[in-house]
Short mmCIF file of C-alpha atoms and ligand atoms in Angstrom, two decimals:
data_model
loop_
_atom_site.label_atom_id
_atom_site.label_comp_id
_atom_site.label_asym_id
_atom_site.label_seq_id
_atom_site.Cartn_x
_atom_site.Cartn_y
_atom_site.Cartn_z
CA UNK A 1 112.67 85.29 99.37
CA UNK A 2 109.30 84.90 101.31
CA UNK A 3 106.59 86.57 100.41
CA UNK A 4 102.78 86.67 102.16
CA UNK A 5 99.45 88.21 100.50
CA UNK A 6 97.34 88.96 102.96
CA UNK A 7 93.84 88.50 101.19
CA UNK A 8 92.92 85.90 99.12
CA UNK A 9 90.55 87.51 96.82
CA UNK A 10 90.94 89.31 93.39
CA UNK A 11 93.78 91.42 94.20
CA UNK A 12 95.33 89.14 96.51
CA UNK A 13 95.42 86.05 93.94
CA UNK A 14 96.06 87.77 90.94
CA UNK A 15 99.27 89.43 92.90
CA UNK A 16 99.97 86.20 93.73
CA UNK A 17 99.81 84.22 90.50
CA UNK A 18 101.69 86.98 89.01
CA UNK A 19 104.43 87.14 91.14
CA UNK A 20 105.05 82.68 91.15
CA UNK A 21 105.05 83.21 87.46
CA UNK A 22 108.13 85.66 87.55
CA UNK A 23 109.87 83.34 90.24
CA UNK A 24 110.05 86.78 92.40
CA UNK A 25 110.20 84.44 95.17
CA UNK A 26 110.82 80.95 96.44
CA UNK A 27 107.45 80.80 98.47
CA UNK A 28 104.45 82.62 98.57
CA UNK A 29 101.81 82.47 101.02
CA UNK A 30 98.14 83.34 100.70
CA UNK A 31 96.21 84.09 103.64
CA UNK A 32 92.38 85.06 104.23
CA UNK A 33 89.82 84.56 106.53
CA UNK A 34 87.58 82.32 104.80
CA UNK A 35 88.49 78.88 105.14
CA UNK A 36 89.70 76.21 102.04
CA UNK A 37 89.71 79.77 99.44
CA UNK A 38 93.77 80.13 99.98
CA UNK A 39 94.34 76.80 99.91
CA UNK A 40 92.46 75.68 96.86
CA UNK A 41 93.61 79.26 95.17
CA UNK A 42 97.40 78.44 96.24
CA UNK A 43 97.41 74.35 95.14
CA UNK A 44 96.01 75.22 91.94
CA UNK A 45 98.99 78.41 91.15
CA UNK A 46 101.45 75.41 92.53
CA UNK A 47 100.19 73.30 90.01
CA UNK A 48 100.59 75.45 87.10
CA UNK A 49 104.42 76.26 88.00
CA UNK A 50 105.66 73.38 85.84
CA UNK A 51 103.34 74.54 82.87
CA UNK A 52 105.01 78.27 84.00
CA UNK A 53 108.15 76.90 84.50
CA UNK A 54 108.22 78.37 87.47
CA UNK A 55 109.69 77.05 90.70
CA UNK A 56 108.03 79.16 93.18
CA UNK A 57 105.59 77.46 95.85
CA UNK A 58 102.36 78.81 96.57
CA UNK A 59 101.17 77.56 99.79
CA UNK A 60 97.47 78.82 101.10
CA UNK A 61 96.69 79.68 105.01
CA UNK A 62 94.08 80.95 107.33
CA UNK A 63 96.91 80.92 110.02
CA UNK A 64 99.89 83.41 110.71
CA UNK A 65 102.39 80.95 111.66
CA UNK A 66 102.96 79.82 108.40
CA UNK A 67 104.10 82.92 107.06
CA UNK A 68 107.22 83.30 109.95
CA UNK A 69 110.09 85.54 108.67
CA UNK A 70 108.63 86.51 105.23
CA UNK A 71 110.66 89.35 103.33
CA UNK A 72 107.57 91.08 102.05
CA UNK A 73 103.90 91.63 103.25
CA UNK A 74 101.50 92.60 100.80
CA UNK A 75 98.49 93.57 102.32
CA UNK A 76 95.41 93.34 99.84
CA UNK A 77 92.46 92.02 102.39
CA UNK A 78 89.64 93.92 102.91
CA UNK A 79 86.33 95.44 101.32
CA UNK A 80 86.42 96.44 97.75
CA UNK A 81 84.20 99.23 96.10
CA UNK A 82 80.57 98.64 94.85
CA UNK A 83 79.23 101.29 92.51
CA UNK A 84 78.31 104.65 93.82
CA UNK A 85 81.27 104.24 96.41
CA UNK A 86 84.42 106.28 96.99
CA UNK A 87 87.20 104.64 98.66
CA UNK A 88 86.82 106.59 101.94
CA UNK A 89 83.16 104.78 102.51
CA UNK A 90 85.44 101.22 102.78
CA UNK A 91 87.45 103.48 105.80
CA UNK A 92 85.65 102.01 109.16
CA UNK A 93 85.42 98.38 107.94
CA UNK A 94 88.97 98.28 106.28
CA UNK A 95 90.75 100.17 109.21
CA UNK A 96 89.86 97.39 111.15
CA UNK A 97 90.74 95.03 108.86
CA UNK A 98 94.36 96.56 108.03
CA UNK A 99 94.88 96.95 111.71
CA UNK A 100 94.24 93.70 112.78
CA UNK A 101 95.52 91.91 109.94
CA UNK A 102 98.92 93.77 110.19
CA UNK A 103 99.31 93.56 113.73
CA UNK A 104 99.38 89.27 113.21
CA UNK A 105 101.64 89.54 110.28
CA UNK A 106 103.85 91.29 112.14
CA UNK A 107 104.05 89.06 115.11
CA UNK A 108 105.83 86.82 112.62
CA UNK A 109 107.61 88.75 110.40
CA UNK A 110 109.11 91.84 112.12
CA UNK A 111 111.87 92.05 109.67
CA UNK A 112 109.72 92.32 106.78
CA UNK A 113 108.95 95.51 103.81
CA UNK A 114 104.77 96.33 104.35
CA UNK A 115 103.28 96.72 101.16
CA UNK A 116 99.84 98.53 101.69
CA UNK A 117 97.22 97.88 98.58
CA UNK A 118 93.90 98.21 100.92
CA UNK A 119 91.72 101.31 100.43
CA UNK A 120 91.46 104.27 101.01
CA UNK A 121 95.33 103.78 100.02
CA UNK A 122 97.51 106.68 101.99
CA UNK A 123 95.38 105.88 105.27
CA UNK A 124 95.61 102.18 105.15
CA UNK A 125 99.31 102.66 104.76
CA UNK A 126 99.32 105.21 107.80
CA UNK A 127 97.14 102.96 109.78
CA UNK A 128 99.76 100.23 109.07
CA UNK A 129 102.88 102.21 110.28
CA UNK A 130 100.59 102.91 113.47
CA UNK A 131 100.27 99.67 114.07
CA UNK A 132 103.93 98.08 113.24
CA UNK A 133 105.60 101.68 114.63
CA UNK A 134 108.10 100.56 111.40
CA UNK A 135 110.17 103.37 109.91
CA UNK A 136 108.72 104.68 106.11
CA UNK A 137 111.70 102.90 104.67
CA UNK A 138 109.71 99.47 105.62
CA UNK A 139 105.83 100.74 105.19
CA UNK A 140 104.57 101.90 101.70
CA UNK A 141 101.86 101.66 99.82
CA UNK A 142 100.45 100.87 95.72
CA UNK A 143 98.58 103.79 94.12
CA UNK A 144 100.85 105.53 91.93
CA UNK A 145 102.03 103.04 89.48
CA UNK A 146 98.00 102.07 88.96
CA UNK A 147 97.08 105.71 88.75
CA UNK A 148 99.99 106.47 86.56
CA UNK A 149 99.26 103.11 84.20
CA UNK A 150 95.75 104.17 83.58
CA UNK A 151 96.89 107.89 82.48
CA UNK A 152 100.14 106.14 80.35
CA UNK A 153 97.25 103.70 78.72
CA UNK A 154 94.61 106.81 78.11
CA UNK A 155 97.67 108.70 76.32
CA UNK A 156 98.22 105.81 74.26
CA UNK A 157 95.12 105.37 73.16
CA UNK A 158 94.52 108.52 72.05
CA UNK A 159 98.37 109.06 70.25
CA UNK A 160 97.80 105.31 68.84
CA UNK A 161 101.70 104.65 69.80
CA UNK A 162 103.21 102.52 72.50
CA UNK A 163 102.11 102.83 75.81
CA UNK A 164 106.28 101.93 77.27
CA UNK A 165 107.14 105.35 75.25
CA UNK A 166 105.13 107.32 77.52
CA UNK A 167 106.35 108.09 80.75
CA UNK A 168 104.54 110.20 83.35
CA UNK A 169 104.31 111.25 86.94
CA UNK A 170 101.19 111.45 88.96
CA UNK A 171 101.56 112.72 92.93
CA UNK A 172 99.36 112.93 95.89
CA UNK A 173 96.61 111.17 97.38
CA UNK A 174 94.88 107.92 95.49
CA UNK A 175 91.34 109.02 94.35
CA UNK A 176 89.80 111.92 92.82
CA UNK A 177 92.10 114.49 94.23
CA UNK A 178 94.83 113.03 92.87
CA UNK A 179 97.28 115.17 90.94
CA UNK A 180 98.73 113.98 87.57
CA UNK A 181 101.79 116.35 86.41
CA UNK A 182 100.77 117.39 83.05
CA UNK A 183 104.16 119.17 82.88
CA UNK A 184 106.11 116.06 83.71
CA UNK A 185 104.40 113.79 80.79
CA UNK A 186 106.37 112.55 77.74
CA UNK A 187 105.73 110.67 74.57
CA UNK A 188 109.09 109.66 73.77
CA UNK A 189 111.14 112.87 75.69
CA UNK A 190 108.78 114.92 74.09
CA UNK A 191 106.06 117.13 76.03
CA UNK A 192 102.63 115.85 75.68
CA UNK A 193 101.32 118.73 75.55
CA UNK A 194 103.23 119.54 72.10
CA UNK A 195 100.99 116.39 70.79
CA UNK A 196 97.23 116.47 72.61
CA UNK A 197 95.46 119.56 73.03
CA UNK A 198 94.59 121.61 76.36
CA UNK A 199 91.10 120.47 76.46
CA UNK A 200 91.68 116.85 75.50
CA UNK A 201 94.52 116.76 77.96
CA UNK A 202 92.14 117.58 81.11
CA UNK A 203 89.25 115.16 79.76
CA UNK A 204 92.47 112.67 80.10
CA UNK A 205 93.28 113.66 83.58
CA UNK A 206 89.64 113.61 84.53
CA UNK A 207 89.47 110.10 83.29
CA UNK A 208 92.65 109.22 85.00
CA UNK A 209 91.14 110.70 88.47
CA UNK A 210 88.18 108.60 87.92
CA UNK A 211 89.92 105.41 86.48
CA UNK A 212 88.95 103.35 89.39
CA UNK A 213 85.40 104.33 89.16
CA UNK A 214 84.84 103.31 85.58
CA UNK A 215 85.96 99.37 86.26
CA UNK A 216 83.93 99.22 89.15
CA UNK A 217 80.58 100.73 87.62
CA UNK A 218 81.49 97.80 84.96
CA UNK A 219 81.92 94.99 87.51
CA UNK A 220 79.45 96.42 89.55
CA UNK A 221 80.25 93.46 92.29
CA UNK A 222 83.87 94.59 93.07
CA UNK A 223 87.02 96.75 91.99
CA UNK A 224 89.76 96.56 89.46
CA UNK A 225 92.27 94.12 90.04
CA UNK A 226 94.52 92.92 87.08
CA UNK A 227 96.28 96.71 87.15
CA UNK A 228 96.20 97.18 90.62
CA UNK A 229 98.16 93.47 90.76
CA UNK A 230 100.40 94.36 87.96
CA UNK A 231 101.53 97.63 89.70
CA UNK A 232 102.21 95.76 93.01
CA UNK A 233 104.23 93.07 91.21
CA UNK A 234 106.28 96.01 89.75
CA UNK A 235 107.71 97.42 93.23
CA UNK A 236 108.08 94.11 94.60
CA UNK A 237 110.77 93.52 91.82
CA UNK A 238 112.16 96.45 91.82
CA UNK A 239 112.86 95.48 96.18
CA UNK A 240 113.53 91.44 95.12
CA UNK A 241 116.43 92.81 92.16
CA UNK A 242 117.40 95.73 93.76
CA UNK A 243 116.68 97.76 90.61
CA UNK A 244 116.04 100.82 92.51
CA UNK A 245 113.56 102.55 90.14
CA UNK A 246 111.98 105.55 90.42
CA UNK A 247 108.06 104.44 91.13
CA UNK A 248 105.28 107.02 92.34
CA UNK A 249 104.52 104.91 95.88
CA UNK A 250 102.52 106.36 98.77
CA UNK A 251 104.90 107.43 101.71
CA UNK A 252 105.19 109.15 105.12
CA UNK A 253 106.49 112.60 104.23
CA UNK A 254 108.68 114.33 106.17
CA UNK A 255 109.41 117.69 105.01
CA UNK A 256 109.15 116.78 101.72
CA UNK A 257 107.26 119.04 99.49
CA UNK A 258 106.70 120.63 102.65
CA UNK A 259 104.31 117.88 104.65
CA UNK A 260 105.14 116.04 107.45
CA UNK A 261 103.11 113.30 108.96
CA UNK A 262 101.07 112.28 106.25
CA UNK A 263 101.27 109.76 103.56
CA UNK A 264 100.95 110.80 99.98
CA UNK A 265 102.06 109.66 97.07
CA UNK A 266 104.97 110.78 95.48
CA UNK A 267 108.23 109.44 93.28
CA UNK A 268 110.54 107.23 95.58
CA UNK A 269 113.57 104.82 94.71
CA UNK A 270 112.80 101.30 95.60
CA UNK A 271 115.52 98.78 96.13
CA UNK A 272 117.24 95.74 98.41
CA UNK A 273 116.71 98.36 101.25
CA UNK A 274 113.37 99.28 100.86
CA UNK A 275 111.94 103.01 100.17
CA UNK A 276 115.46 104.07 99.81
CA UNK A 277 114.58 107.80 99.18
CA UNK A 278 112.01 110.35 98.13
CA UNK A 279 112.22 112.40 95.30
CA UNK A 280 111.42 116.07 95.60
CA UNK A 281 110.60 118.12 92.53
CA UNK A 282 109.87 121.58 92.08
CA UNK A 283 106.70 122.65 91.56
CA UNK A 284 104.55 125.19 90.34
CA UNK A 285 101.89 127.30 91.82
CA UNK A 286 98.91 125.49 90.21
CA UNK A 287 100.66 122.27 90.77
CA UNK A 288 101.24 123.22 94.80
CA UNK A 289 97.64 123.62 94.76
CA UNK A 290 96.69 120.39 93.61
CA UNK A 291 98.59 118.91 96.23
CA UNK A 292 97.31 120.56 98.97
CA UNK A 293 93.52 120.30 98.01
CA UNK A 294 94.67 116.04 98.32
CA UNK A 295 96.71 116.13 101.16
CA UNK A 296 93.79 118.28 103.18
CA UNK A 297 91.53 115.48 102.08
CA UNK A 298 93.60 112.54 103.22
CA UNK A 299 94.88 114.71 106.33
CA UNK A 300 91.21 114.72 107.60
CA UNK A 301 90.19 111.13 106.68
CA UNK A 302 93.94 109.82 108.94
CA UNK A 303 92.59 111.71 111.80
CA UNK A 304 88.85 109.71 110.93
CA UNK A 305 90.83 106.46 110.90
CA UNK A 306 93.42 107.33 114.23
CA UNK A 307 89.75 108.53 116.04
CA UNK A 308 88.20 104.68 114.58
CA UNK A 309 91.22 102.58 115.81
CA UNK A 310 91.83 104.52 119.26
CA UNK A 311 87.97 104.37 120.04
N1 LIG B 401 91.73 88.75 107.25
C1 LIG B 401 92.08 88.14 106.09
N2 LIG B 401 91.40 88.29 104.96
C2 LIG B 401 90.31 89.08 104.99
C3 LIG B 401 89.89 89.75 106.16
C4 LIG B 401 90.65 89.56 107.34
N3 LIG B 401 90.35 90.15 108.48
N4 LIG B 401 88.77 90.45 105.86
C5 LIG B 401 88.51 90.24 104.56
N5 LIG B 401 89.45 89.41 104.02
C6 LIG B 401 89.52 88.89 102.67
C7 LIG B 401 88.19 88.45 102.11
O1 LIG B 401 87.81 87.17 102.62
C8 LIG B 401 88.49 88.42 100.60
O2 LIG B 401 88.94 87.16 100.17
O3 LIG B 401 89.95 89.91 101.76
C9 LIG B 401 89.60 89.46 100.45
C10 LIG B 401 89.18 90.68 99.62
O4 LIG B 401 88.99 90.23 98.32
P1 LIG B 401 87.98 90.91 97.30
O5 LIG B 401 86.65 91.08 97.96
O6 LIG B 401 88.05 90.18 96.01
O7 LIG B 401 88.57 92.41 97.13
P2 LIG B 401 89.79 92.85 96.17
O8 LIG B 401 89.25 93.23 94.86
O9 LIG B 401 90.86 91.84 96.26
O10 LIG B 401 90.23 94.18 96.89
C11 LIG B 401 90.88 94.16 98.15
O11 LIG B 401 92.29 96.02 97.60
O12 LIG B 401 92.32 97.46 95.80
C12 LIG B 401 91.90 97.29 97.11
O13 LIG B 401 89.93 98.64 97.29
C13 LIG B 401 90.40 97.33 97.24
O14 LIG B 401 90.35 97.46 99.65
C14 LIG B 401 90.19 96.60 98.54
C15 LIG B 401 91.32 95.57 98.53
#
């Protein structure tokens, strides 16, 4: 197994150190544009393998070549939020930044699973089927598991039980239209709603929608990163062991919850052969709703980003 992180910076590294300390692969490489960062950031996760005891070897490039025939591309480079920012302003810099990125990696590595984690999420991962003309089975992106950790952590806090008893299901686009299923949320197989009240429930969501936001008003000079890492680290195991779990992961739709041509995210199976298969649930009039104000909003910012990279 051969992995690359495109993106050496707080996403990128932290998705790298995490995955060398599981052994989820036998190399890892970390490229970025700035010169010595990847390879200072890769020798010194190399070096802490035998504290890890860990035999995966990082290796840090500014160069393509290096990473012939990888397995799996992670794709993490690009701008990151300052305060006051939604992840749509980062869409003219970071289109050209996916595209051209993508379109190198893929010189090498034709073979490989595309794992989008650039923002705005659904339309860096639509950008990056554009560009590799790969079927959806091969091109997905991280939102999902992030969105749904932070609305699994919120719960927990505010039950005071374990956050691995809650399970939960959030669909649609990544940022503040996104649509967390209330309905689908357990604490231990039983409804949330049986244990947090209505109005707490929606100040939950609301947090949840606006999850992102909070970190990066905190760090003021970037975005979150340990979560985002964590999340990415969880699909690339679930490909790597062929666990096929059922993870919310942005996708192409087509016909699914009746879209086609856009991604969105929504529950998939993950395995050996990639985005094995969507998951369609039924939902409800309010819920259908939701969905549609999100995929309207990242409808209209795909055409913004096709209209950037065909100028
Ligand atoms: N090729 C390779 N690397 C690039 C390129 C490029 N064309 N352009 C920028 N980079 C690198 C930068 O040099 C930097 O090291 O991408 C890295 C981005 O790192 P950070 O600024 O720390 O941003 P990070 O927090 O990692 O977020 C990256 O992930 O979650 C999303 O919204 C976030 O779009 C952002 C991305």
């Amino acid at each position: 197994m051969k992995i690359t992180v495109i993106g050496a910076g707080n996403v990128g590294a932290t998705t790298a150190q995490l995955l060398a300390n599981a052994e989820l692969a036998n190399e890892i490489y970390l490229v970025d544009i700035l010169e010595g960062i990847p390879e200072g950031k890769a020798l010194d996760m190399y070096e802490s393998m035998p504290i890890i005891g860990s035999d995966t070897k990082v290796f840090g490039t500014n160069s393509y070549e290096l990473t012939k025939d990888s397995d799996i591309i992670i794709q993490t480079a690009g701008l990151a939020r300052k305060p006051g920012m939604s992840r749509d302003d980062l869409l003219v810099k970071n289109a050209e930044i996916v595209s051209s990125c993508i379109e190198q990696a893929f010189k090498y590595s034709p073979n490989a699973y595309y794992l989008i984690v650039s923002n705005p999420l659904d339309v860096m991962t639509y950008v990056a089927m554009q560009v590799t003309k790969l079927p959806r089975q091969k091109v997905f992106g991280m939102a999902g598991i992030l969105d749904t950790a932070r609305y699994r952590a919120f719960i927990s806090m505010e039950l005071g039980v374990s956050m691995q008893d809650i399970q939960a299901l959030i669909l649609g686009g990544h940022g503040d239209t996104m649509v967390p299923l209330v309905r689908y949320t357990t604490v231990a197989g039983i409804p949330v709603t049986d244990l947090i009240s209505k109005e707490r429930l929606d100040e939950i969501v609301a947090r949840t929608a606006g999850g992102g936001g909070e970190i990066v008003k905190y760090l003021k000079t970037g975005s979150a990163y340990y979560a985002p890492s964590a999340a990415v680290v969880q699909m690339v195991e679930s490909i790597v062991r062929d666990q096929k779990r059922i993870l919310p992961c942005s996708v192409l739709l087509q016909g699914e919850f009746g879209y086609n041509d856009i991604v969105l995210g929504v529950p998939v199976i993950l395995g050996r052969n990639g985005m094995e298969k969507v998951i369609e649930l039924k939902l409800n009039d309010e819920e259908k709703a939701l969905l549609k104000t999100s995929a309207d909003h990242v409808k209209k910012t795909i055409e913004e980003a096709m209209a950037l990279i065909n100028k």
